[in-house]
Amino acid sequence: MKQLSTKVTSNGHGQDSSYFLGWEEYEKNPYDEIKNPDGIIQMGLAENQLCFDLIETWLAKNPDAAGLKKDGQSIFKELALFQDYHGLPEFKKALAEFMEEIRGNRVTFDPSKIVLAAGSTSANETLMFCLAEPGDAFLLPTPYYPGFDRDLKWRTGAEIVPIHCTSSNGFQITESALQQAYQQAQKLDLKVKGVLVTNPSNPLGTMLTRREINLLVDFISSKNIHLISDEIYSGTVFGFEQFVSVMDVLKDKNLENSEVSKRVHVVYSLSKDLGLPGFRVGAIYSNDEMVVSAATKMSSFGLVSSQTQYLLSALLSDKKFTSKYLDENQKRLKIRQKQLVSGLEAAGVTCLKSNAGLFCWVDMRHLLDTNTFEAELELWKKIVYEVKLNISPGSSCHCTEPGWFRVCFANMSEDTLDLAMKRLKEYVESTDSRRMISKSSHERIKSLRKRTVSNWVFRVSWTDRVPDER
Amino acid sequence: MGILSKKATCNTHGQDSSYFLGWEEYEKNPYDEIKNPDGIIQMGLAENQLSFDLIESWLAKNPDAANFQREGQSIFRELALFQDYHGLPSFKNAMADFMSENRGNRVSFDPKKLVLTAGATPANETLMFCLADRGDAFLIPTPYYPGFDRDLKWRTEAEIVPIQCTSANGFRITKSALEEAYEQAQKLNLKVKGVLITNPSNPLGTTTTRTELNHLLDFISRKKIHLISDEIYSGTVFASPGFISVMEVLKDRKLENTDVFNRVHIVYSLSKDLGLPGFRVGVIYSNDDIVVSAATKMSSFGLISSQTQYLLSALLSDKNFTKNYLEENQIRLKNRHKKLVSGLEAVGIDCLKSNAGLFCWVDMRHLLKSNTFEAEIELWKKIVYEVKLNISPGSSCHCNEPGWFRVCFANMSEDTLKVALDRLKEFVDGPSSTTRSQSEHLRLKNLRKMKVSNWVFRLSFHDREPEER
C-alpha cells in the first residue's frame, strides 16, 4: 500500500529541475562587494530592500512596539495568549487604512471584511479552498508568478488555465484571450470558477489598465465567476499614473453593492511594499460574508504571530510614518528602476515600459540563437555562469514567447546594480563582436529598441527549494 | 453551479451548535474579580497562564531578543527578509534541544528533521496532507480534542475513525479497541493510513503508558501504517509515572533503523508548555526524509514570523532559563491541579487520576438525570447558566460515555479557581452561609487590588469556534 499521499509523491508543488542551476550557482558563489566581488549577483529575488532605514528609524523612536509594551506597560501576557482568528482589531484597522492610503483614499476597506493570513501565499491558497473544488480551474494571464502553480494547485487540487498575453500589445489582457482561455478550459472539461490577476503584475511590473479591469469585471459578470486581484505590489507603483485597483473600478461603475462585487476578492501582503516577507503578513479582502467567514476559520492554519500583529499595528497606525514611507518608497523605486533601465539600454537591451514592481521585464530576444525556449535556457545559463547574474527566464513564468527575463532591481545596493549592468554590457559587446553583427541582426536590434518590453525574473529552485519569494 | 466551494459552505470545520452556548454565554458575561464577580468563569480554555512571570523577567533581562538586536547590533533587516522555509537555524537548534530536555535528554532530536509551522494546528493538517489522500482514514482514540475534526479532515478530506476507550480501564488504549477501529474503517470502506494520539492526552490529562505505546508500535508495524504522536503537552507533566515519548520506546526497542521508525512522526508546539498560543509556534518531527521535505515545502502556507523565531531562539537557547522554567512550571501545575482535584473531591466529584495537562477529566456521571448524552447536555447547560462555569462536555470530545467533562485549571488565578469551586459546592450541596460570606470576603479583598485591565479581548463569538485546545 502506498505509504505517503499522492501530493507528496507526485511533485505537484511545481518544481522544475533546470531551475536548480541559477539558485545553486548563486548559493555556491554569492556576490559580496568585499569578500567575493566576482561572485554571482542575485537578481532573481523580488525583495524591496530600499527603505529599511525608514522602518529602523521608526523602531528606534518607538521602542514599545517591539518591546511588547503599551504606554510603557508590558502587554506580553495578553499578546502571548491572543490567538483569535479574527485578528488583533487594532491591526486590522491599521491595515485597512493603509490599503486605503495606497489607493489614494479613493476607496474604503472595512476591517471586518479583512481576513489575516501568514503571508499572501497562505491567503491565495485559502481563497482557492473557498472558491474552487478539486478539479475546478482558475484562469491566469501569462506570464505569471511561478509560485502560483504551487500555491493555487498543489493541496487544493485546483487547475490553472493560462490566458495567453503577448508582446504584440505589451502583454495586456484582451477579450479574445479571455474567451480563448475559457474555451480551452471547457475543452479540457474543467469548470472555470474564476480569474486571478496580479495587479501590478509580477513579472511584468506594469499596472492593469482601467480598460483591462473593466474587461475582467464584465467577463466575470457574464460568466458568473470570481475575480481574485492579488494587489501585493500596490505600494510599489512609482510612475506618474496612479494605481487603479479593481475596487476603484467597482466603485466607479457603481457596482459596490452588486452581486458581482461579492465575487471580487483582493489579496494583499506587507512583503513587497514594506519589505517584510519574514514577518508573514497577508490578507484576504472580500465582500462575500460567507467567504470572509470560511476564510477566517481557515486562517487557523496560518495565523499571523500576535507579536508581529502588535508591532505592525503600531507602525501602520502612525499616519506620519505611512505617508512618508509610501512617498519615499516610490521615489527610491523610481530612481532604482531608472538605473536598471538605462543600464540595460547601454547594453542594447530594452525592457517592457513599466511603472511598478521590484523588477523589469527584459527583452533579450535578440540575444537568442533561435527563437526557442531551448535557446532561452541556453542564454540563461550563459548569464548565470558567465555574466554571473541570476535572473529569471520567462519560461519559468509560463511566458509564451522565448527571450524574456525578469530582472530585479530593489534587492541590492546601487553599486551592485551598477556592477551588474557593467557585466551585462561587457557580455553583450563581446557576444556582438564574436557574432560579427550581420545586417539582419543589426536591423533586429534597431527595431527592438523601438518596442517596449519588460523582463521578469524569477527564482529558481533546486533540491527541495521552491521559490517562495515572488 | 455552486459559487463557493463545498468546504466554504458546508460547515465541516466541525462546529457544534450546542457548543456555542458555553462560549456565547461566557463572552456575554465574562467573570472579572472586580468588575463582574457574578460572571461566568472560563474553564473551557486549555491555556497555561501560570508561568508568564518567568518569561517576563527573562525578557526584561534580555531586551535584545525582542528588539531585533544581537549583541547590541541591529539584525532587523536580516529578520525582515528571512522567509526561508527551512527556518531560522538557531531556532531549530534551540527547539530540538528543548524537546530533548522535555524528555529528560533520554532521546535527541535532529534539527534537520524538524519542520516549523504556525502552530500545531497547521502541523497536524500538513501531516495529513502528506500521509493521507482524500477519503483515507486515521484512527484516533476517544475522547479527543474537538479541533481535530477540523484540523485533520476539513480541507484534507481525510476521515477520522474513533478508537473507543472507556472508563472501564481509565480510558487506556487496548489492542482490541485498535483492532475494532481498524475493522470499522474497513467496513466503511476506508483505507487506514495511520493512528494519531495525543500524549499526554487532551482531554484526559494522562500520559500514555509504555504498554499502550508498545501496542501502538506493534499495531502500526503490522498494518504498515503511520503513527502521529501529538506531544504538545509534553512539558506539562507534573507527576509520576512521568512522560514517555514514542521516540523513547523506539530507542529502547532498538527500532531506530527499521521500517517503522520512518512512520512515526511527532507534533509539538509552544502553545501549552510555554503558554504562547498567540505566537504560533509548532513543529513536525519526522524520520522520513520525504515527509520532512514535503512538509517543509507545505510550511510555506504557514511559516512562523521571523520576529518570533528570533525571540524564541534566544529564549530557548538560554539553558538556565529552560531548566528553571520546566521545573517551576511543573511545580505550579502540580499545585494548581491539586487544588482543583481536592476542591472537586470536597463536593463528591471524582476526576480521572491524571499527571499532566492543563485540565482534569471530571466524572459527573452521578449528577446526570439519566445515562444519556441529552442528560449530559442538560447538566452542562445548568453548569453554564446557573453555576456560571464554562466547562467542556465529553460529548464534544467524542467520548462514548455520557457524564464526563473537561475542566481547565491553569488559565485563571488561584482565587478565581476557589470561587469556581465554591460555586460548584453550592450547586452540589445547596447554598450555605459559609460559602456566601467567603465569596463576599474575597470580592472585597480583590477590590483593594488594582489590576491593569486587559485591553486585548476577543470581539465577537458569532461564527466563533473554540480554537484553543
PDB file of C-alpha atoms in Angstrom, chain A residues 115 117 120-133 138 151-152 156 158 193 195-196 226-230 262-268 283-288 291-292 294-295 298, chain B residues 3-5 8 155:
ATOM      1  CA  VAL A 115      -9.019  38.030   6.918  1.00  0.00           C
ATOM      2  CA  ALA A 117      -3.144  35.088   6.824  1.00  0.00           C
ATOM      3  CA  SER A 120      -0.212  36.084   0.690  1.00  0.00           C
ATOM      4  CA  THR A 121       0.962  32.532  -0.091  1.00  0.00           C
ATOM      5  CA  SER A 122      -1.440  31.368   2.592  1.00  0.00           C
ATOM      6  CA  ALA A 123      -4.085  33.918   1.553  1.00  0.00           C
ATOM      7  CA  ASN A 124      -4.145  32.749  -2.066  1.00  0.00           C
ATOM      8  CA  GLU A 125      -4.342  29.071  -1.135  1.00  0.00           C
ATOM      9  CA  THR A 126      -7.131  29.748   1.324  1.00  0.00           C
ATOM     10  CA  LEU A 127      -9.132  31.650  -1.299  1.00  0.00           C
ATOM     11  CA  MET A 128      -8.800  28.696  -3.647  1.00  0.00           C
ATOM     12  CA  PHE A 129     -10.066  26.333  -0.955  1.00  0.00           C
ATOM     13  CA  CYS A 130     -13.046  28.652  -0.557  1.00  0.00           C
ATOM     14  CA  LEU A 131     -13.859  29.147  -4.207  1.00  0.00           C
ATOM     15  CA  ALA A 132     -12.813  26.003  -6.053  1.00  0.00           C
ATOM     16  CA  GLU A 133     -13.411  22.277  -5.781  1.00  0.00           C
ATOM     17  CA  PHE A 138      -8.874  29.425 -12.460  1.00  0.00           C
ATOM     18  CA  ASP A 151       0.038  27.997  -4.086  1.00  0.00           C
ATOM     19  CA  LEU A 152      -3.154  27.607  -6.099  1.00  0.00           C
ATOM     20  CA  THR A 156      -6.273  22.319  -3.340  1.00  0.00           C
ATOM     21  CA  ALA A 158      -7.460  23.061  -8.491  1.00  0.00           C
ATOM     22  CA  LYS A 193     -14.509  29.187 -11.113  1.00  0.00           C
ATOM     23  CA  VAL A 195      -9.860  34.591 -12.923  1.00  0.00           C
ATOM     24  CA  LEU A 196      -6.822  35.569 -10.882  1.00  0.00           C
ATOM     25  CA  HIS A 226     -14.940  35.085  -9.326  1.00  0.00           C
ATOM     26  CA  LEU A 227     -12.100  37.557  -9.730  1.00  0.00           C
ATOM     27  CA  ILE A 228      -9.139  37.486  -7.395  1.00  0.00           C
ATOM     28  CA  SER A 229      -6.953  40.563  -7.638  1.00  0.00           C
ATOM     29  CA  ASP A 230      -3.618  39.991  -5.985  1.00  0.00           C
ATOM     30  CA  LYS A 262     -19.309  39.765  -3.899  1.00  0.00           C
ATOM     31  CA  ARG A 263     -17.260  37.771  -6.354  1.00  0.00           C
ATOM     32  CA  VAL A 264     -14.313  40.157  -6.338  1.00  0.00           C
ATOM     33  CA  HIS A 265     -11.647  39.418  -3.756  1.00  0.00           C
ATOM     34  CA  VAL A 266      -8.421  41.271  -3.099  1.00  0.00           C
ATOM     35  CA  VAL A 267      -5.237  39.758  -1.721  1.00  0.00           C
ATOM     36  CA  TYR A 268      -2.601  41.892  -0.055  1.00  0.00           C
ATOM     37  CA  ALA A 283      -4.678  39.473   3.957  1.00  0.00           C
ATOM     38  CA  ILE A 284      -7.777  38.499   2.040  1.00  0.00           C
ATOM     39  CA  TYR A 285     -10.413  41.142   1.479  1.00  0.00           C
ATOM     40  CA  SER A 286     -13.838  40.011   0.372  1.00  0.00           C
ATOM     41  CA  ASN A 287     -17.335  41.463   0.139  1.00  0.00           C
ATOM     42  CA  ASP A 288     -18.821  37.997   0.460  1.00  0.00           C
ATOM     43  CA  VAL A 291     -16.063  33.797   2.097  1.00  0.00           C
ATOM     44  CA  VAL A 292     -14.898  36.011   4.953  1.00  0.00           C
ATOM     45  CA  ALA A 294     -14.920  30.453   5.903  1.00  0.00           C
ATOM     46  CA  ALA A 295     -11.546  32.068   5.208  1.00  0.00           C
ATOM     47  CA  MET A 298      -9.239  28.538   7.603  1.00  0.00           C
TER      48      MET A 298
ATOM     49  CA  ILE B   3     -20.324  29.765  -6.499  1.00  0.00           C
ATOM     50  CA  LEU B   4     -18.338  28.816  -3.443  1.00  0.00           C
ATOM     51  CA  SER B   5     -16.631  25.538  -2.710  1.00  0.00           C
ATOM     52  CA  ALA B   8     -16.694  27.030   2.398  1.00  0.00           C
ATOM     53  CA  ARG B 155      -9.504  20.740   3.818  1.00  0.00           C
TER      54      ARG B 155
END
